[in-house]
Amino acid sequence: MSAIVVTESIALGAVDELLTTHEGELRTRFPSFFRKAAEHLPPVPDSGKAEAVIRKHCPQALLVRPGEGGFFNALWELCETAEAGCEVELLKIPVRQETIEILDFFQLNPYYSLCAGTLLFAADEGERLVAELREEGIPAVVIGFLRKGRRREIRCREHIRCLDRPQAEEMEKVRKR
């Protein structure tokens, strides 16, 4: 069974865009200390270094770059490409608290929001690749596994739900304003 691994944090592209295009609205909701913290988040990471590490240590890894449509759409794409199902732990998917709060203000789902700098991949050597990535200073975590069949499960503690089919980019709700 191949491990499913995520580098960095999801929905950073959405946060970056909202901080740039909706600063005035964010000022009305968040106290100045929170806005300053959000404004000083590290820049959206360049996923090129992570991809090079993955390709060096596991050239056969199945790699997807989450972007428009967000993480869950990329997970669906990964499963389709692998012709497999999956079992993923929701609470292991890396998402910053600032991301959750900023997207919640705009009533956006972080799992379907623009990703940037994040990589999603499946590899038989998932834990070893996580160690290699971390050694290079790249955050990475195993969030689940590919499995035979078509069933695609997202688990959150004792609750299990199926992965939804791809959905529209959440940022479109804000972009149309």
PDB file of C-alpha atoms in Angstrom:
ATOM      1  CA  MET A   1       0.000   0.000   0.000  1.00  0.00           C
ATOM      2  CA  SER A   2       1.379   3.392  -0.975  1.00  0.00           C
ATOM      3  CA  ALA A   3       1.456   6.125   1.634  1.00  0.00           C
ATOM      4  CA  ILE A   4      -0.157   9.471   0.806  1.00  0.00           C
ATOM      5  CA  VAL A   5       2.084  12.368   1.804  1.00  0.00           C
ATOM      6  CA  VAL A   6       1.534  16.144   1.916  1.00  0.00           C
ATOM      7  CA  THR A   7       4.250  18.783   2.033  1.00  0.00           C
ATOM      8  CA  GLU A   8       3.755  22.210   3.573  1.00  0.00           C
ATOM      9  CA  SER A   9       0.265  23.454   4.490  1.00  0.00           C
ATOM     10  CA  ILE A  10      -2.893  23.565   2.381  1.00  0.00           C
ATOM     11  CA  ALA A  11      -4.788  26.635   1.101  1.00  0.00           C
ATOM     12  CA  LEU A  12      -1.821  29.019   1.342  1.00  0.00           C
ATOM     13  CA  GLY A  13      -2.634  30.421  -2.087  1.00  0.00           C
ATOM     14  CA  ALA A  14      -6.115  31.385  -0.887  1.00  0.00           C
ATOM     15  CA  VAL A  15      -4.765  33.135   2.212  1.00  0.00           C
ATOM     16  CA  ASP A  16      -2.153  34.977   0.184  1.00  0.00           C
ATOM     17  CA  GLU A  17      -4.794  36.167  -2.283  1.00  0.00           C
ATOM     18  CA  LEU A  18      -7.226  37.245   0.456  1.00  0.00           C
ATOM     19  CA  LEU A  19      -4.537  39.173   2.356  1.00  0.00           C
ATOM     20  CA  THR A  20      -3.758  41.031  -0.853  1.00  0.00           C
ATOM     21  CA  THR A  21      -7.239  41.646  -2.252  1.00  0.00           C
ATOM     22  CA  HIS A  22      -9.473  41.887   0.835  1.00  0.00           C
ATOM     23  CA  GLU A  23      -7.309  43.584   3.434  1.00  0.00           C
ATOM     24  CA  GLY A  24     -10.038  46.100   4.306  1.00  0.00           C
ATOM     25  CA  GLU A  25     -12.588  43.397   5.088  1.00  0.00           C
ATOM     26  CA  LEU A  26     -10.050  41.500   7.190  1.00  0.00           C
ATOM     27  CA  ARG A  27      -9.387  44.662   9.231  1.00  0.00           C
ATOM     28  CA  THR A  28     -13.045  44.759  10.261  1.00  0.00           C
ATOM     29  CA  ARG A  29     -12.960  41.216  11.639  1.00  0.00           C
ATOM     30  CA  PHE A  30      -9.561  40.557  13.133  1.00  0.00           C
ATOM     31  CA  PRO A  31      -7.668  42.420  15.838  1.00  0.00           C
ATOM     32  CA  SER A  32      -4.462  44.134  14.807  1.00  0.00           C
ATOM     33  CA  PHE A  33      -2.203  41.512  16.453  1.00  0.00           C
ATOM     34  CA  PHE A  34      -3.832  38.744  14.371  1.00  0.00           C
ATOM     35  CA  ARG A  35      -3.598  40.732  11.127  1.00  0.00           C
ATOM     36  CA  LYS A  36       0.063  41.492  11.803  1.00  0.00           C
ATOM     37  CA  ALA A  37       0.752  37.819  12.480  1.00  0.00           C
ATOM     38  CA  ALA A  38      -1.056  36.808   9.283  1.00  0.00           C
ATOM     39  CA  GLU A  39       0.763  39.454   7.260  1.00  0.00           C
ATOM     40  CA  HIS A  40       4.087  38.075   8.495  1.00  0.00           C
ATOM     41  CA  LEU A  41       3.389  34.492   7.582  1.00  0.00           C
ATOM     42  CA  PRO A  42       6.248  33.000   5.625  1.00  0.00           C
ATOM     43  CA  PRO A  43       5.867  33.466   1.876  1.00  0.00           C
ATOM     44  CA  VAL A  44       4.159  30.721  -0.082  1.00  0.00           C
ATOM     45  CA  PRO A  45       6.869  28.059  -0.362  1.00  0.00           C
ATOM     46  CA  ASP A  46       8.416  27.034  -3.655  1.00  0.00           C
ATOM     47  CA  SER A  47       7.515  23.378  -4.160  1.00  0.00           C
ATOM     48  CA  GLY A  48      10.380  22.862  -6.612  1.00  0.00           C
ATOM     49  CA  LYS A  49      12.855  21.873  -3.893  1.00  0.00           C
ATOM     50  CA  ALA A  50      10.395  19.349  -2.428  1.00  0.00           C
ATOM     51  CA  GLU A  51       9.751  17.858  -5.857  1.00  0.00           C
ATOM     52  CA  ALA A  52      13.482  17.480  -6.482  1.00  0.00           C
ATOM     53  CA  VAL A  53      13.934  15.615  -3.172  1.00  0.00           C
ATOM     54  CA  ILE A  54      10.992  13.324  -3.956  1.00  0.00           C
ATOM     55  CA  ARG A  55      12.199  12.583  -7.496  1.00  0.00           C
ATOM     56  CA  LYS A  56      15.757  11.933  -6.260  1.00  0.00           C
ATOM     57  CA  HIS A  57      14.744   9.422  -3.593  1.00  0.00           C
ATOM     58  CA  CYS A  58      11.653   7.928  -5.234  1.00  0.00           C
ATOM     59  CA  PRO A  59      11.375   8.626  -8.974  1.00  0.00           C
ATOM     60  CA  GLN A  60       8.268   6.431  -9.261  1.00  0.00           C
ATOM     61  CA  ALA A  61       6.280   8.502  -6.719  1.00  0.00           C
ATOM     62  CA  LEU A  62       2.917   9.629  -8.047  1.00  0.00           C
ATOM     63  CA  LEU A  63       2.908  13.414  -7.639  1.00  0.00           C
ATOM     64  CA  VAL A  64       0.083  15.996  -7.810  1.00  0.00           C
ATOM     65  CA  ARG A  65       0.326  19.750  -7.294  1.00  0.00           C
ATOM     66  CA  PRO A  66      -2.823  20.992  -5.558  1.00  0.00           C
ATOM     67  CA  GLY A  67      -3.853  24.332  -7.020  1.00  0.00           C
ATOM     68  CA  GLU A  68      -7.236  25.677  -8.126  1.00  0.00           C
ATOM     69  CA  GLY A  69      -9.938  23.581  -6.494  1.00  0.00           C
ATOM     70  CA  GLY A  70      -7.748  22.844  -3.515  1.00  0.00           C
ATOM     71  CA  PHE A  71      -6.531  19.823  -1.674  1.00  0.00           C
ATOM     72  CA  PHE A  72      -9.550  17.497  -1.928  1.00  0.00           C
ATOM     73  CA  ASN A  73      -9.699  17.941  -5.707  1.00  0.00           C
ATOM     74  CA  ALA A  74      -6.001  17.067  -5.889  1.00  0.00           C
ATOM     75  CA  LEU A  75      -6.589  14.014  -3.691  1.00  0.00           C
ATOM     76  CA  TRP A  76      -9.334  12.898  -6.090  1.00  0.00           C
ATOM     77  CA  GLU A  77      -6.917  13.395  -9.010  1.00  0.00           C
ATOM     78  CA  LEU A  78      -4.244  11.349  -7.222  1.00  0.00           C
ATOM     79  CA  CYS A  79      -6.694   8.478  -6.693  1.00  0.00           C
ATOM     80  CA  GLU A  80      -7.903   8.638 -10.297  1.00  0.00           C
ATOM     81  CA  THR A  81      -4.343   8.571 -11.618  1.00  0.00           C
ATOM     82  CA  ALA A  82      -3.455   5.651  -9.346  1.00  0.00           C
ATOM     83  CA  GLU A  83      -6.757   3.912 -10.187  1.00  0.00           C
ATOM     84  CA  ALA A  84      -7.178   3.383  -6.447  1.00  0.00           C
ATOM     85  CA  GLY A  85      -9.184   4.285  -3.418  1.00  0.00           C
ATOM     86  CA  CYS A  86      -7.801   5.957  -0.324  1.00  0.00           C
ATOM     87  CA  GLU A  87      -8.048   6.197   3.419  1.00  0.00           C
ATOM     88  CA  VAL A  88      -7.030   9.630   4.738  1.00  0.00           C
ATOM     89  CA  GLU A  89      -6.988  11.056   8.268  1.00  0.00           C
ATOM     90  CA  LEU A  90      -8.522  14.544   8.091  1.00  0.00           C
ATOM     91  CA  LEU A  91      -6.748  15.772  11.221  1.00  0.00           C
ATOM     92  CA  LYS A  92      -3.348  14.904   9.737  1.00  0.00           C
ATOM     93  CA  ILE A  93      -3.814  17.213   6.739  1.00  0.00           C
ATOM     94  CA  PRO A  94      -1.590  20.220   7.501  1.00  0.00           C
ATOM     95  CA  VAL A  95      -3.558  23.472   7.684  1.00  0.00           C
ATOM     96  CA  ARG A  96      -2.547  26.576   9.648  1.00  0.00           C
ATOM     97  CA  GLN A  97      -4.899  28.059  12.213  1.00  0.00           C
ATOM     98  CA  GLU A  98      -4.626  31.452  10.486  1.00  0.00           C
ATOM     99  CA  THR A  99      -5.766  29.804   7.264  1.00  0.00           C
ATOM    100  CA  ILE A 100      -8.819  28.292   8.933  1.00  0.00           C
ATOM    101  CA  GLU A 101      -9.846  31.580  10.568  1.00  0.00           C
ATOM    102  CA  ILE A 102      -9.295  33.791   7.519  1.00  0.00           C
ATOM    103  CA  LEU A 103     -11.137  31.422   5.186  1.00  0.00           C
ATOM    104  CA  ASP A 104     -13.930  30.950   7.721  1.00  0.00           C
ATOM    105  CA  PHE A 105     -14.485  34.729   7.745  1.00  0.00           C
ATOM    106  CA  PHE A 106     -15.227  34.500   4.011  1.00  0.00           C
ATOM    107  CA  GLN A 107     -17.192  31.240   4.485  1.00  0.00           C
ATOM    108  CA  LEU A 108     -14.695  29.278   2.406  1.00  0.00           C
ATOM    109  CA  ASN A 109     -13.734  25.640   2.853  1.00  0.00           C
ATOM    110  CA  PRO A 110      -9.929  25.342   3.148  1.00  0.00           C
ATOM    111  CA  TYR A 111      -9.988  21.862   1.623  1.00  0.00           C
ATOM    112  CA  TYR A 112     -11.398  23.235  -1.669  1.00  0.00           C
ATOM    113  CA  SER A 113      -9.434  26.502  -1.655  1.00  0.00           C
ATOM    114  CA  LEU A 114      -6.463  27.524  -3.757  1.00  0.00           C
ATOM    115  CA  CYS A 115      -3.260  25.763  -2.751  1.00  0.00           C
ATOM    116  CA  ALA A 116       0.218  27.043  -3.517  1.00  0.00           C
ATOM    117  CA  GLY A 117       3.522  25.506  -2.524  1.00  0.00           C
ATOM    118  CA  THR A 118       1.904  22.237  -1.462  1.00  0.00           C
ATOM    119  CA  LEU A 119       2.685  18.847  -2.960  1.00  0.00           C
ATOM    120  CA  LEU A 120       0.618  15.699  -2.633  1.00  0.00           C
ATOM    121  CA  PHE A 121       2.166  12.380  -3.537  1.00  0.00           C
ATOM    122  CA  ALA A 122       1.869   8.645  -3.106  1.00  0.00           C
ATOM    123  CA  ALA A 123       4.876   6.402  -2.627  1.00  0.00           C
ATOM    124  CA  ASP A 124       5.646   3.019  -1.144  1.00  0.00           C
ATOM    125  CA  GLU A 125       8.472   4.629   0.848  1.00  0.00           C
ATOM    126  CA  GLY A 126       6.294   7.393   2.328  1.00  0.00           C
ATOM    127  CA  GLU A 127       7.809   7.519   5.820  1.00  0.00           C
ATOM    128  CA  ARG A 128      11.352   7.469   4.429  1.00  0.00           C
ATOM    129  CA  LEU A 129      10.503  10.298   2.033  1.00  0.00           C
ATOM    130  CA  VAL A 130       8.978  12.319   4.888  1.00  0.00           C
ATOM    131  CA  ALA A 131      12.293  11.937   6.750  1.00  0.00           C
ATOM    132  CA  GLU A 132      14.267  13.002   3.653  1.00  0.00           C
ATOM    133  CA  LEU A 133      12.040  16.053   3.137  1.00  0.00           C
ATOM    134  CA  ARG A 134      12.259  17.081   6.792  1.00  0.00           C
ATOM    135  CA  GLU A 135      16.042  16.727   6.640  1.00  0.00           C
ATOM    136  CA  GLU A 136      15.934  19.345   3.861  1.00  0.00           C
ATOM    137  CA  GLY A 137      13.758  21.629   6.025  1.00  0.00           C
ATOM    138  CA  ILE A 138      10.527  20.828   4.170  1.00  0.00           C
ATOM    139  CA  PRO A 139       7.505  20.007   6.340  1.00  0.00           C
ATOM    140  CA  ALA A 140       5.852  16.751   5.283  1.00  0.00           C
ATOM    141  CA  VAL A 141       3.465  14.237   6.804  1.00  0.00           C
ATOM    142  CA  VAL A 142       1.855  10.912   5.900  1.00  0.00           C
ATOM    143  CA  ILE A 143      -1.917  11.485   5.950  1.00  0.00           C
ATOM    144  CA  GLY A 144      -3.136   8.103   4.763  1.00  0.00           C
ATOM    145  CA  PHE A 145      -2.796   5.370   2.178  1.00  0.00           C
ATOM    146  CA  LEU A 146      -3.921   4.390  -1.287  1.00  0.00           C
ATOM    147  CA  ARG A 147      -5.826   1.132  -1.341  1.00  0.00           C
ATOM    148  CA  LYS A 148      -7.369  -1.273  -3.818  1.00  0.00           C
ATOM    149  CA  GLY A 149     -10.841  -0.512  -5.070  1.00  0.00           C
ATOM    150  CA  ARG A 150     -12.600   2.795  -5.602  1.00  0.00           C
ATOM    151  CA  ARG A 151     -13.699   3.671  -2.052  1.00  0.00           C
ATOM    152  CA  ARG A 152     -12.213   7.015  -0.991  1.00  0.00           C
ATOM    153  CA  GLU A 153     -12.586   7.632   2.724  1.00  0.00           C
ATOM    154  CA  ILE A 154     -11.855  10.658   4.852  1.00  0.00           C
ATOM    155  CA  ARG A 155     -11.680   9.784   8.550  1.00  0.00           C
ATOM    156  CA  CYS A 156     -12.020  12.191  11.448  1.00  0.00           C
ATOM    157  CA  ARG A 157     -11.690  10.295  14.694  1.00  0.00           C
ATOM    158  CA  GLU A 158     -14.533   7.735  14.652  1.00  0.00           C
ATOM    159  CA  HIS A 159     -16.410   9.440  11.785  1.00  0.00           C
ATOM    160  CA  ILE A 160     -15.930   8.310   8.191  1.00  0.00           C
ATOM    161  CA  ARG A 161     -17.143  10.057   5.062  1.00  0.00           C
ATOM    162  CA  CYS A 162     -16.473   9.560   1.390  1.00  0.00           C
ATOM    163  CA  LEU A 163     -14.326  11.990  -0.543  1.00  0.00           C
ATOM    164  CA  ASP A 164     -16.606  14.191  -2.653  1.00  0.00           C
ATOM    165  CA  ARG A 165     -16.181  14.426  -6.391  1.00  0.00           C
ATOM    166  CA  PRO A 166     -14.176  17.478  -7.500  1.00  0.00           C
ATOM    167  CA  GLN A 167     -15.820  20.797  -6.718  1.00  0.00           C
ATOM    168  CA  ALA A 168     -15.425  24.397  -7.829  1.00  0.00           C
ATOM    169  CA  GLU A 169     -12.631  26.538  -6.458  1.00  0.00           C
ATOM    170  CA  GLU A 170     -13.860  28.154  -3.236  1.00  0.00           C
ATOM    171  CA  MET A 171     -12.082  31.438  -4.024  1.00  0.00           C
ATOM    172  CA  GLU A 172     -14.537  32.038  -6.872  1.00  0.00           C
ATOM    173  CA  LYS A 173     -17.148  32.959  -4.247  1.00  0.00           C
ATOM    174  CA  VAL A 174     -14.963  35.867  -3.165  1.00  0.00           C
ATOM    175  CA  ARG A 175     -13.595  36.754  -6.602  1.00  0.00           C
ATOM    176  CA  LYS A 176     -17.129  37.372  -7.897  1.00  0.00           C
ATOM    177  CA  ARG A 177     -17.822  40.041  -5.263  1.00  0.00           C
TER     178      ARG A 177
END
